[in-house]
Amino acid sequence: MPDVSPVYRPRSPQVSQYYQCVEDHFETFEQVYDEQFSRQGSAWFRYLKQVIYRYLDCGILHNGFARVKCGECGHEYLLAFSCKRRHFCPSCHQKRVVEFGERLCEDVLKAVPHRHFVFSIPKFLRRYFLYDRKLLSDLSRCGWESLKEFYTAVFPKADAVPGAVIATHTFGDFLGWHPHLHVLVSDGCFYGNGVFRQAPLFELKHLEKIFQHKVFKLFLSKEKITPELVNMHKTWRHSGFNVFCGPRIQPGDENAMENLARYIIRACFSQERMTYLPDEAKVIYQSKDGKDEKTFDALEWLAAMCSHVPDKGQQLVKYYGY
């Protein structure tokens, strides 16, 4: 006999500390937003309110449901409607993470070695992305062009090109504004009729210099910075640009590949790491390693969370190359 299927148990989002914090303080947050937290204007906040209202209705049967019934045995259950919001709703975003990992490994990635890259930029450039979210797409393009130039430099074939999936993140460990790129890229190039050739060992400092040049070229073309600032930056001991490269993932290591695919589009926060103190209107948030923690005022916590909600229709994952 087959194993007994697990019984569907509806979740109760309203009992979570995160839900209670949003429910308790959203009205106050809305009233003081323009005075204390306005960064992107009232038009953006109108969309943000839709996101939050839909989250507060998400997964609650009283707000609508579908009746799911088995045509053979007649068993049925109620499935509450979901909000399908990114980042702000932990449940809906986690479902998206799982589906993304499965689809990437089954339908997108070829059976070739891959690597994980992370591209970071200096602090003095980060604020520009907060007020102009369109720059995030440009940053993704800078990362791709840097990788393409770096990988194709060692291949004599004119049509050689790697394949990459680039996810744009805007958050750091304590929800600070920290735009950076997570890249899953083939560790080599495709050319001709789908022939793959693995890349030799490389020096990350060269890739970092290419990325730095691309980003400064972008900001100069947008007139966000001046050539004098770029020249001054060249005198700094530490540039603030950084490129991390993970170990090579061999084809066939499906668990490592799927875990990495999920990691690059993870949510901006973890419910397990937050503690809500309703009497004090405070939120305590632990670091990823559990060694540090930061205490937020509840309204500051909401503002930090909301700053990472993508614009309506904004794509944070892009596909490049082969």
mmCIF file of C-alpha atoms in Angstrom:
data_model
loop_
_atom_site.group_PDB
_atom_site.id
_atom_site.type_symbol
_atom_site.label_atom_id
_atom_site.label_comp_id
_atom_site.label_asym_id
_atom_site.label_seq_id
_atom_site.Cartn_x
_atom_site.Cartn_y
_atom_site.Cartn_z
ATOM 1 C CA MET A 1 0.000 0.000 0.000
ATOM 2 C CA PRO A 2 1.253 3.548 -0.702
ATOM 3 C CA ASP A 3 2.189 5.783 2.182
ATOM 4 C CA VAL A 4 -0.667 7.768 3.631
ATOM 5 C CA SER A 5 -0.687 11.283 2.214
ATOM 6 C CA PRO A 6 -0.150 14.024 4.783
ATOM 7 C CA VAL A 7 -3.272 15.767 5.979
ATOM 8 C CA TYR A 8 -3.576 19.383 4.833
ATOM 9 C CA ARG A 9 -3.450 21.708 7.794
ATOM 10 C CA PRO A 10 -4.278 25.352 7.088
ATOM 11 C CA ARG A 11 -1.827 27.829 8.500
ATOM 12 C CA SER A 12 -2.880 30.527 10.941
ATOM 13 C CA PRO A 13 -0.909 33.634 9.948
ATOM 14 C CA GLN A 14 -2.668 35.838 12.483
ATOM 15 C CA VAL A 15 -0.972 34.058 15.398
ATOM 16 C CA SER A 16 2.560 34.844 14.183
ATOM 17 C CA GLN A 17 4.512 37.655 15.832
ATOM 18 C CA TYR A 18 5.175 39.238 12.444
ATOM 19 C CA TYR A 19 1.462 39.422 11.574
ATOM 20 C CA GLN A 20 0.621 40.855 15.001
ATOM 21 C CA CYS A 21 3.272 43.542 14.632
ATOM 22 C CA VAL A 22 1.960 44.613 11.223
ATOM 23 C CA GLU A 23 -1.660 44.538 12.402
ATOM 24 C CA ASP A 24 -0.927 46.513 15.578
ATOM 25 C CA HIS A 25 1.098 49.322 14.005
ATOM 26 C CA PHE A 26 0.171 49.681 10.350
ATOM 27 C CA GLU A 27 -2.468 52.378 10.918
ATOM 28 C CA THR A 28 -0.021 54.486 12.917
ATOM 29 C CA PHE A 29 2.683 53.838 10.334
ATOM 30 C CA GLU A 30 0.355 55.088 7.602
ATOM 31 C CA GLN A 31 -0.380 58.290 9.528
ATOM 32 C CA VAL A 32 3.269 59.201 10.160
ATOM 33 C CA TYR A 33 4.736 57.876 6.903
ATOM 34 C CA ASP A 34 4.895 61.202 5.051
ATOM 35 C CA GLU A 35 6.473 62.969 8.007
ATOM 36 C CA GLN A 36 8.958 60.339 9.204
ATOM 37 C CA PHE A 37 9.584 57.739 6.515
ATOM 38 C CA SER A 38 8.660 59.154 3.104
ATOM 39 C CA ARG A 39 11.421 58.302 0.623
ATOM 40 C CA GLN A 40 9.723 57.417 -2.627
ATOM 41 C CA GLY A 41 6.585 59.572 -2.651
ATOM 42 C CA SER A 42 2.866 59.049 -2.110
ATOM 43 C CA ALA A 43 2.332 57.128 -5.367
ATOM 44 C CA TRP A 44 4.637 54.358 -4.212
ATOM 45 C CA PHE A 45 3.015 54.297 -0.778
ATOM 46 C CA ARG A 46 -0.423 53.778 -2.345
ATOM 47 C CA TYR A 47 0.887 50.568 -3.896
ATOM 48 C CA LEU A 48 2.562 49.627 -0.611
ATOM 49 C CA LYS A 49 -0.766 49.913 1.208
ATOM 50 C CA GLN A 50 -2.271 47.435 -1.248
ATOM 51 C CA VAL A 51 0.559 45.024 -0.517
ATOM 52 C CA ILE A 52 0.039 45.281 3.250
ATOM 53 C CA TYR A 53 -3.771 45.049 3.122
ATOM 54 C CA ARG A 54 -3.560 41.947 0.952
ATOM 55 C CA TYR A 55 -1.035 40.414 3.325
ATOM 56 C CA LEU A 56 -3.349 40.975 6.298
ATOM 57 C CA ASP A 57 -6.064 39.051 4.399
ATOM 58 C CA CYS A 58 -3.713 36.294 3.190
ATOM 59 C CA GLY A 59 -4.383 32.726 4.356
ATOM 60 C CA ILE A 60 -7.487 33.589 6.417
ATOM 61 C CA LEU A 61 -10.628 31.650 5.490
ATOM 62 C CA HIS A 62 -12.968 34.519 6.405
ATOM 63 C CA ASN A 63 -11.436 36.545 3.553
ATOM 64 C CA GLY A 64 -12.176 33.988 0.833
ATOM 65 C CA PHE A 65 -11.272 30.424 -0.028
ATOM 66 C CA ALA A 66 -11.449 27.679 -2.628
ATOM 67 C CA ARG A 67 -13.046 24.279 -1.950
ATOM 68 C CA VAL A 68 -10.701 21.484 -3.020
ATOM 69 C CA LYS A 69 -12.360 18.073 -3.570
ATOM 70 C CA CYS A 70 -11.039 14.697 -4.689
ATOM 71 C CA GLY A 71 -13.148 13.308 -7.535
ATOM 72 C CA GLU A 72 -12.455 9.702 -6.518
ATOM 73 C CA CYS A 73 -12.783 9.492 -2.742
ATOM 74 C CA GLY A 74 -14.835 12.645 -2.166
ATOM 75 C CA HIS A 75 -12.456 14.079 0.453
ATOM 76 C CA GLU A 76 -12.458 17.862 0.471
ATOM 77 C CA TYR A 77 -10.926 20.791 2.324
ATOM 78 C CA LEU A 78 -10.928 24.576 2.220
ATOM 79 C CA LEU A 79 -7.902 26.441 0.866
ATOM 80 C CA ALA A 80 -7.687 30.102 1.872
ATOM 81 C CA PHE A 81 -6.772 32.622 -0.827
ATOM 82 C CA SER A 82 -3.218 33.945 -0.761
ATOM 83 C CA CYS A 83 -1.886 37.419 -1.528
ATOM 84 C CA LYS A 84 1.055 36.331 -3.744
ATOM 85 C CA ARG A 85 3.148 39.274 -2.522
ATOM 86 C CA ARG A 86 6.942 39.170 -2.733
ATOM 87 C CA HIS A 87 9.158 39.685 0.342
ATOM 88 C CA PHE A 88 6.464 41.206 2.563
ATOM 89 C CA CYS A 89 4.430 37.982 2.876
ATOM 90 C CA PRO A 90 6.680 35.211 4.247
ATOM 91 C CA SER A 91 4.394 32.361 3.181
ATOM 92 C CA CYS A 92 3.809 33.481 -0.401
ATOM 93 C CA HIS A 93 7.442 34.388 -0.917
ATOM 94 C CA GLN A 94 8.601 31.018 0.408
ATOM 95 C CA LYS A 95 6.311 29.229 -2.040
ATOM 96 C CA ARG A 96 7.851 31.298 -4.818
ATOM 97 C CA VAL A 97 11.352 30.367 -3.599
ATOM 98 C CA VAL A 98 10.583 26.627 -3.712
ATOM 99 C CA GLU A 99 8.970 26.797 -7.150
ATOM 100 C CA PHE A 100 11.850 28.882 -8.502
ATOM 101 C CA GLY A 101 14.447 26.387 -7.284
ATOM 102 C CA GLU A 102 12.623 23.447 -8.851
ATOM 103 C CA ARG A 103 12.018 25.183 -12.186
ATOM 104 C CA LEU A 104 15.578 26.450 -12.435
ATOM 105 C CA CYS A 105 17.085 23.002 -11.892
ATOM 106 C CA GLU A 106 14.583 21.135 -14.081
ATOM 107 C CA ASP A 107 14.039 23.506 -17.011
ATOM 108 C CA VAL A 108 16.740 26.199 -17.126
ATOM 109 C CA LEU A 109 20.191 25.094 -16.012
ATOM 110 C CA LYS A 110 22.292 22.845 -18.230
ATOM 111 C CA ALA A 111 24.224 19.878 -16.822
ATOM 112 C CA VAL A 112 27.521 21.783 -16.612
ATOM 113 C CA PRO A 113 29.573 23.179 -13.697
ATOM 114 C CA HIS A 114 28.246 26.390 -12.134
ATOM 115 C CA ARG A 115 29.457 28.990 -9.657
ATOM 116 C CA HIS A 116 27.874 31.438 -7.250
ATOM 117 C CA PHE A 117 29.066 35.058 -7.434
ATOM 118 C CA VAL A 118 28.110 38.018 -5.247
ATOM 119 C CA PHE A 119 28.752 41.586 -6.482
ATOM 120 C CA SER A 120 28.764 44.382 -3.877
ATOM 121 C CA ILE A 121 29.122 48.148 -4.255
ATOM 122 C CA PRO A 122 30.432 50.924 -1.923
ATOM 123 C CA LYS A 123 28.148 52.491 0.668
ATOM 124 C CA PHE A 124 28.227 55.959 -0.909
ATOM 125 C CA LEU A 125 26.540 54.588 -4.066
ATOM 126 C CA ARG A 126 23.803 52.593 -2.354
ATOM 127 C CA ARG A 127 21.487 55.494 -1.530
ATOM 128 C CA TYR A 128 20.959 56.272 -5.228
ATOM 129 C CA PHE A 129 19.187 52.932 -5.673
ATOM 130 C CA LEU A 130 16.761 53.712 -2.853
ATOM 131 C CA TYR A 131 15.381 56.782 -4.625
ATOM 132 C CA ASP A 132 15.676 55.436 -8.178
ATOM 133 C CA ARG A 133 14.704 51.755 -8.300
ATOM 134 C CA LYS A 134 15.275 51.593 -12.064
ATOM 135 C CA LEU A 135 19.004 51.633 -11.322
ATOM 136 C CA LEU A 136 18.657 48.108 -9.899
ATOM 137 C CA SER A 137 18.076 46.746 -13.412
ATOM 138 C CA ASP A 138 21.086 48.691 -14.634
ATOM 139 C CA LEU A 139 23.190 47.207 -11.827
ATOM 140 C CA SER A 140 22.114 43.732 -12.904
ATOM 141 C CA ARG A 141 23.229 44.532 -16.440
ATOM 142 C CA CYS A 142 26.610 45.733 -15.127
ATOM 143 C CA GLY A 143 27.086 42.428 -13.338
ATOM 144 C CA TRP A 144 26.249 40.448 -16.462
ATOM 145 C CA GLU A 145 28.450 42.490 -18.783
ATOM 146 C CA SER A 146 31.336 42.125 -16.324
ATOM 147 C CA LEU A 147 30.961 38.338 -16.166
ATOM 148 C CA LYS A 148 30.548 38.013 -19.914
ATOM 149 C CA GLU A 149 33.673 40.087 -20.602
ATOM 150 C CA PHE A 150 35.606 38.196 -17.930
ATOM 151 C CA TYR A 151 34.681 34.687 -19.097
ATOM 152 C CA THR A 152 34.883 35.242 -22.848
ATOM 153 C CA ALA A 153 38.385 36.778 -22.563
ATOM 154 C CA VAL A 154 39.924 33.288 -22.249
ATOM 155 C CA PHE A 155 37.962 31.696 -25.116
ATOM 156 C CA PRO A 156 39.081 32.152 -28.715
ATOM 157 C CA LYS A 157 35.587 31.516 -30.124
ATOM 158 C CA ALA A 158 33.790 34.673 -31.234
ATOM 159 C CA ASP A 159 30.363 33.318 -30.254
ATOM 160 C CA ALA A 160 31.409 32.003 -26.822
ATOM 161 C CA VAL A 161 29.032 33.106 -24.056
ATOM 162 C CA PRO A 162 28.222 31.946 -20.497
ATOM 163 C CA GLY A 163 24.700 31.606 -19.115
ATOM 164 C CA ALA A 164 23.654 33.428 -15.962
ATOM 165 C CA VAL A 165 20.727 33.985 -13.610
ATOM 166 C CA ILE A 166 21.093 37.219 -11.646
ATOM 167 C CA ALA A 167 18.965 38.068 -8.594
ATOM 168 C CA THR A 168 19.049 41.593 -7.203
ATOM 169 C CA HIS A 169 18.964 41.940 -3.411
ATOM 170 C CA THR A 170 18.409 45.201 -1.531
ATOM 171 C CA PHE A 171 18.833 44.012 2.069
ATOM 172 C CA GLY A 172 21.621 43.306 4.503
ATOM 173 C CA ASP A 173 21.712 41.281 7.724
ATOM 174 C CA PHE A 174 19.600 43.718 9.772
ATOM 175 C CA LEU A 175 17.358 44.888 6.905
ATOM 176 C CA GLY A 176 19.670 47.791 6.085
ATOM 177 C CA TRP A 177 19.613 49.152 2.543
ATOM 178 C CA HIS A 178 22.310 47.164 0.765
ATOM 179 C CA PRO A 179 21.776 46.613 -2.994
ATOM 180 C CA HIS A 180 23.925 43.791 -4.362
ATOM 181 C CA LEU A 181 23.770 40.939 -6.879
ATOM 182 C CA HIS A 182 23.635 37.175 -6.441
ATOM 183 C CA VAL A 183 24.627 35.344 -9.608
ATOM 184 C CA LEU A 184 24.342 31.695 -10.607
ATOM 185 C CA VAL A 185 26.528 31.364 -13.721
ATOM 186 C CA SER A 186 27.888 28.524 -15.831
ATOM 187 C CA ASP A 187 31.573 28.064 -15.007
ATOM 188 C CA GLY A 188 32.616 28.386 -18.616
ATOM 189 C CA CYS A 189 31.175 29.290 -22.008
ATOM 190 C CA PHE A 190 28.906 27.755 -24.622
ATOM 191 C CA TYR A 191 29.765 28.145 -28.294
ATOM 192 C CA GLY A 192 28.901 26.660 -31.669
ATOM 193 C CA ASN A 193 26.041 24.179 -31.492
ATOM 194 C CA GLY A 194 25.791 24.141 -27.697
ATOM 195 C CA VAL A 195 29.340 22.935 -27.000
ATOM 196 C CA PHE A 196 30.497 23.803 -23.467
ATOM 197 C CA ARG A 197 34.058 24.475 -22.363
ATOM 198 C CA GLN A 198 34.948 24.880 -18.707
ATOM 199 C CA ALA A 199 36.801 28.009 -17.607
ATOM 200 C CA PRO A 200 40.347 27.789 -16.223
ATOM 201 C CA LEU A 201 41.349 29.216 -12.862
ATOM 202 C CA PHE A 202 40.932 32.982 -12.670
ATOM 203 C CA GLU A 203 41.854 35.986 -10.529
ATOM 204 C CA LEU A 204 38.858 37.647 -8.847
ATOM 205 C CA LYS A 205 40.591 41.032 -8.613
ATOM 206 C CA HIS A 206 40.398 41.330 -12.405
ATOM 207 C CA LEU A 207 36.641 40.730 -12.348
ATOM 208 C CA GLU A 208 36.256 43.255 -9.527
ATOM 209 C CA LYS A 209 38.065 45.925 -11.585
ATOM 210 C CA ILE A 210 35.802 45.270 -14.577
ATOM 211 C CA PHE A 211 32.685 45.537 -12.404
ATOM 212 C CA GLN A 212 33.900 48.756 -10.805
ATOM 213 C CA HIS A 213 34.506 50.292 -14.238
ATOM 214 C CA LYS A 214 31.020 49.277 -15.457
ATOM 215 C CA VAL A 215 29.273 50.721 -12.391
ATOM 216 C CA PHE A 216 31.127 54.052 -12.531
ATOM 217 C CA LYS A 217 30.411 54.291 -16.256
ATOM 218 C CA LEU A 218 26.713 53.763 -15.474
ATOM 219 C CA PHE A 219 26.603 56.463 -12.787
ATOM 220 C CA LEU A 220 28.485 58.936 -14.946
ATOM 221 C CA SER A 221 26.095 58.364 -17.857
ATOM 222 C CA LYS A 222 23.130 58.956 -15.508
ATOM 223 C CA GLU A 223 24.867 62.089 -14.134
ATOM 224 C CA LYS A 224 24.525 60.742 -10.585
ATOM 225 C CA ILE A 225 28.195 61.384 -9.796
ATOM 226 C CA THR A 226 30.989 63.527 -11.224
ATOM 227 C CA PRO A 227 34.339 62.543 -12.783
ATOM 228 C CA GLU A 228 36.026 64.292 -9.840
ATOM 229 C CA LEU A 229 34.399 61.863 -7.425
ATOM 230 C CA VAL A 230 35.583 58.910 -9.507
ATOM 231 C CA ASN A 231 39.132 60.260 -9.523
ATOM 232 C CA MET A 232 39.006 60.799 -5.760
ATOM 233 C CA HIS A 233 37.725 57.257 -5.304
ATOM 234 C CA LYS A 234 40.818 55.909 -7.088
ATOM 235 C CA THR A 235 42.947 57.222 -4.219
ATOM 236 C CA TRP A 236 41.033 55.213 -1.603
ATOM 237 C CA ARG A 237 42.802 52.277 -0.042
ATOM 238 C CA HIS A 238 39.633 50.166 -0.069
ATOM 239 C CA SER A 239 37.341 50.693 -3.039
ATOM 240 C CA GLY A 240 34.184 49.293 -1.435
ATOM 241 C CA PHE A 241 33.612 47.104 -4.492
ATOM 242 C CA ASN A 242 33.774 43.403 -3.785
ATOM 243 C CA VAL A 243 33.228 40.169 -5.707
ATOM 244 C CA PHE A 244 32.742 36.871 -3.899
ATOM 245 C CA CYS A 245 33.048 33.544 -5.714
ATOM 246 C CA GLY A 246 31.831 30.249 -4.266
ATOM 247 C CA PRO A 247 33.237 26.791 -4.998
ATOM 248 C CA ARG A 248 32.459 25.089 -8.284
ATOM 249 C CA ILE A 249 29.216 23.073 -8.241
ATOM 250 C CA GLN A 250 29.525 19.991 -10.408
ATOM 251 C CA PRO A 251 26.656 18.698 -12.566
ATOM 252 C CA GLY A 252 24.690 16.042 -10.753
ATOM 253 C CA ASP A 253 24.898 17.745 -7.358
ATOM 254 C CA GLU A 254 21.192 18.556 -7.481
ATOM 255 C CA ASN A 255 20.794 19.351 -3.785
ATOM 256 C CA ALA A 256 23.553 21.969 -3.809
ATOM 257 C CA MET A 257 22.208 23.512 -7.008
ATOM 258 C CA GLU A 258 18.601 23.691 -5.806
ATOM 259 C CA ASN A 259 19.602 25.069 -2.398
ATOM 260 C CA LEU A 260 21.658 27.772 -4.092
ATOM 261 C CA ALA A 261 18.827 28.587 -6.489
ATOM 262 C CA ARG A 262 16.518 29.064 -3.517
ATOM 263 C CA TYR A 263 19.104 31.074 -1.615
ATOM 264 C CA ILE A 264 19.573 33.697 -4.310
ATOM 265 C CA ILE A 265 15.895 34.756 -4.154
ATOM 266 C CA ARG A 266 15.324 34.269 -0.427
ATOM 267 C CA ALA A 267 13.095 36.660 1.519
ATOM 268 C CA CYS A 268 14.563 39.790 3.044
ATOM 269 C CA PHE A 269 13.936 38.597 6.624
ATOM 270 C CA SER A 270 13.271 35.497 8.721
ATOM 271 C CA GLN A 271 10.319 35.192 11.100
ATOM 272 C CA GLU A 272 12.334 32.785 13.254
ATOM 273 C CA ARG A 273 14.889 35.508 13.967
ATOM 274 C CA MET A 274 12.402 38.175 15.109
ATOM 275 C CA THR A 275 10.781 38.684 18.506
ATOM 276 C CA TYR A 276 7.888 41.118 18.828
ATOM 277 C CA LEU A 277 7.332 42.847 22.193
ATOM 278 C CA PRO A 278 3.803 44.300 21.933
ATOM 279 C CA ASP A 279 3.823 46.044 25.330
ATOM 280 C CA GLU A 280 6.993 47.942 24.412
ATOM 281 C CA ALA A 281 6.218 48.286 20.688
ATOM 282 C CA LYS A 282 9.662 46.874 19.935
ATOM 283 C CA VAL A 283 11.060 44.231 17.590
ATOM 284 C CA ILE A 284 14.270 42.356 18.403
ATOM 285 C CA TYR A 285 15.976 40.871 15.354
ATOM 286 C CA GLN A 286 18.892 38.427 15.509
ATOM 287 C CA SER A 287 21.748 38.220 13.046
ATOM 288 C CA LYS A 288 22.060 35.193 10.789
ATOM 289 C CA ASP A 289 24.748 33.603 12.969
ATOM 290 C CA GLY A 290 22.786 34.352 16.155
ATOM 291 C CA LYS A 291 25.674 36.223 17.758
ATOM 292 C CA ASP A 292 24.232 39.743 17.479
ATOM 293 C CA GLU A 293 20.832 41.333 17.687
ATOM 294 C CA LYS A 294 19.286 44.709 17.001
ATOM 295 C CA THR A 295 16.264 46.326 18.640
ATOM 296 C CA PHE A 296 13.854 48.276 16.428
ATOM 297 C CA ASP A 297 10.974 50.517 17.269
ATOM 298 C CA ALA A 298 7.935 48.824 15.710
ATOM 299 C CA LEU A 299 7.425 51.675 13.226
ATOM 300 C CA GLU A 300 11.105 51.609 12.271
ATOM 301 C CA TRP A 301 10.823 47.865 11.720
ATOM 302 C CA LEU A 302 7.860 48.365 9.379
ATOM 303 C CA ALA A 303 9.719 51.084 7.506
ATOM 304 C CA ALA A 304 12.749 48.835 7.082
ATOM 305 C CA MET A 305 10.554 45.972 5.833
ATOM 306 C CA CYS A 306 8.658 48.200 3.422
ATOM 307 C CA SER A 307 11.836 49.609 1.881
ATOM 308 C CA HIS A 308 12.542 46.163 0.376
ATOM 309 C CA VAL A 309 9.126 45.680 -1.238
ATOM 310 C CA PRO A 310 9.732 45.743 -5.023
ATOM 311 C CA ASP A 311 7.913 48.241 -7.188
ATOM 312 C CA LYS A 312 4.796 46.966 -8.932
ATOM 313 C CA GLY A 313 5.860 44.755 -11.827
ATOM 314 C CA GLN A 314 9.567 45.121 -11.070
ATOM 315 C CA GLN A 315 11.610 42.056 -12.020
ATOM 316 C CA LEU A 316 14.380 41.230 -9.577
ATOM 317 C CA VAL A 317 15.520 38.054 -11.371
ATOM 318 C CA LYS A 318 16.980 38.291 -14.877
ATOM 319 C CA TYR A 319 18.369 35.724 -17.299
ATOM 320 C CA TYR A 320 21.355 36.412 -19.538
ATOM 321 C CA GLY A 321 23.477 34.710 -22.166
ATOM 322 C CA TYR A 322 23.135 31.122 -23.300
#
